[in-house]
Amino acid sequence: MKAWEDKIRRVTPYVPGEQPKKPVIKLNTNECPYPPSPAVKEVLESMDTTYLRLYPDTEATALAKALALTYGINEDQIFIGVGSDDVLAMAFMTFFQGKKPILFPDITYSFYDVWAELFRIPYEKIPLDAEFHLVRENYYKENGGVIFPNPNAPTGIAENLDFIRDILVHNQDVIVIVDEAYIDFAEKPSAIELLKEFENLLVVQTFSKSRAMAGMRIGYAFGSKELIHAMKDIKYSFNSYTMNMAAQAAGTAAVLDQKYFESTVEKVVETRKRTADCLKKLGFVFPESEANFIFASHKTVPAKQLYEELKKRDIYVRYFNKPRIDNYLRITIGTDEQMEHLITALEEILDEANR
Ligand code: PMP
């Protein structure tokens, strides 16, 4: 080994879902199957190149104003980042820096332990119960912070506001982050309502799913003025010009088209219901999803086999070879047509497997 090799910071990186180079039915990374608002395309097509020549607005002012208007939040309570991954990474860096372990579920977004390792934050994974629900009492103990997605990923299960309030009541000395990447598809309300009650709450959302802009990389957080100010100080100590003007302008146009956003969400939710019925008939079991995916296990055929067979047919779903969930597929809700292809393929595969 060369002497400098031990100077290198070694990490085990997050593994994103595959982005195939050929056309496939892509149900593996929870993207939206519909395009973003037509207003987004218009804004991008008419964009002045001045915005490329100059450095961007570090505060993403127009986008922050549009979010403030839409969600009834003060602008100084909004942090904007390049995807919610960027927002979450900044939040980890800003708020999780004590000696006590931060708490998050054992089955959850697999980036949390990667950031914890990267920033050297001690952490403890709290097991979900047998039905994949968070167990509130397990978050009452002393800790260095709490984070969980609601709805949780990859289970799709959402907890109600009373549950989240209870976690906050029991964790008033640390920062509690609720990652709401999928909340727009849920029946249960956003924790935004709780911001009035708790200054230590940070709610993180994204344009990647319900606003169909995963490629643009836009995420944001709502929190008290103090939390947001602290996050901005960290961000400006790291890289101030993160979000380009095209993303800012496109994001602003998307937020302002509330009607289009609502219709997209409604379509996905309808298709989720239809898909759930079909999957049940095929012998799949799954918790009720409040996200844009279904986390399903088949009663007889192993998930890994289904994943591989679907892949051979150019249908990509997500499979996690991890304890407790290695017999599940996370299936993103696509268009009705895509889901019909999926169901037909599953019928075929199950037929063959059961022969
Ligand atoms: N949180 C959760 C729970 C997610 O599943 C994802 C998507 N991988 C993200 C955050 C990050 O999404 P993005 O960076 O595209 O906003």
Coordinates of C-alpha atoms in Angstrom, one line a residue, residues 9 14 21-22 31 35 73 81 87 94 121 126 144 147 181 195 198 216 240 254 261 272 296 314 317:
R9 CA -11.6 9.1 2.9
Y14 CA -25.4 5.1 -2.1
K21 CA -29.6 3.3 -21.9
K22 CA -32.3 1.5 -23.9
E31 CA -40.1 9.0 -11.4
P35 CA -44.3 15.2 -18.4
I73 CA -44.9 29.8 4.4
G81 CA -31.5 22.7 -3.0
V87 CA -31.3 19.4 0.9
T94 CA -26.2 21.2 9.8
I121 CA -22.6 10.9 12.6
I126 CA -34.9 1.5 14.8
G144 CA -28.9 13.2 18.5
I147 CA -35.2 11.4 10.5
A181 CA -40.7 13.0 -1.0
L195 CA -44.4 23.9 11.7
F198 CA -42.5 23.0 16.5
M216 CA -34.1 19.1 -13.0
S240 CA -23.2 28.8 -3.0
A254 CA -44.1 24.2 -12.2
F261 CA -49.8 19.3 -10.5
R272 CA -52.1 2.9 -8.1
A296 CA -45.1 -6.1 -3.0
D314 CA -37.5 -4.9 -20.4
V317 CA -38.7 -2.6 -11.0

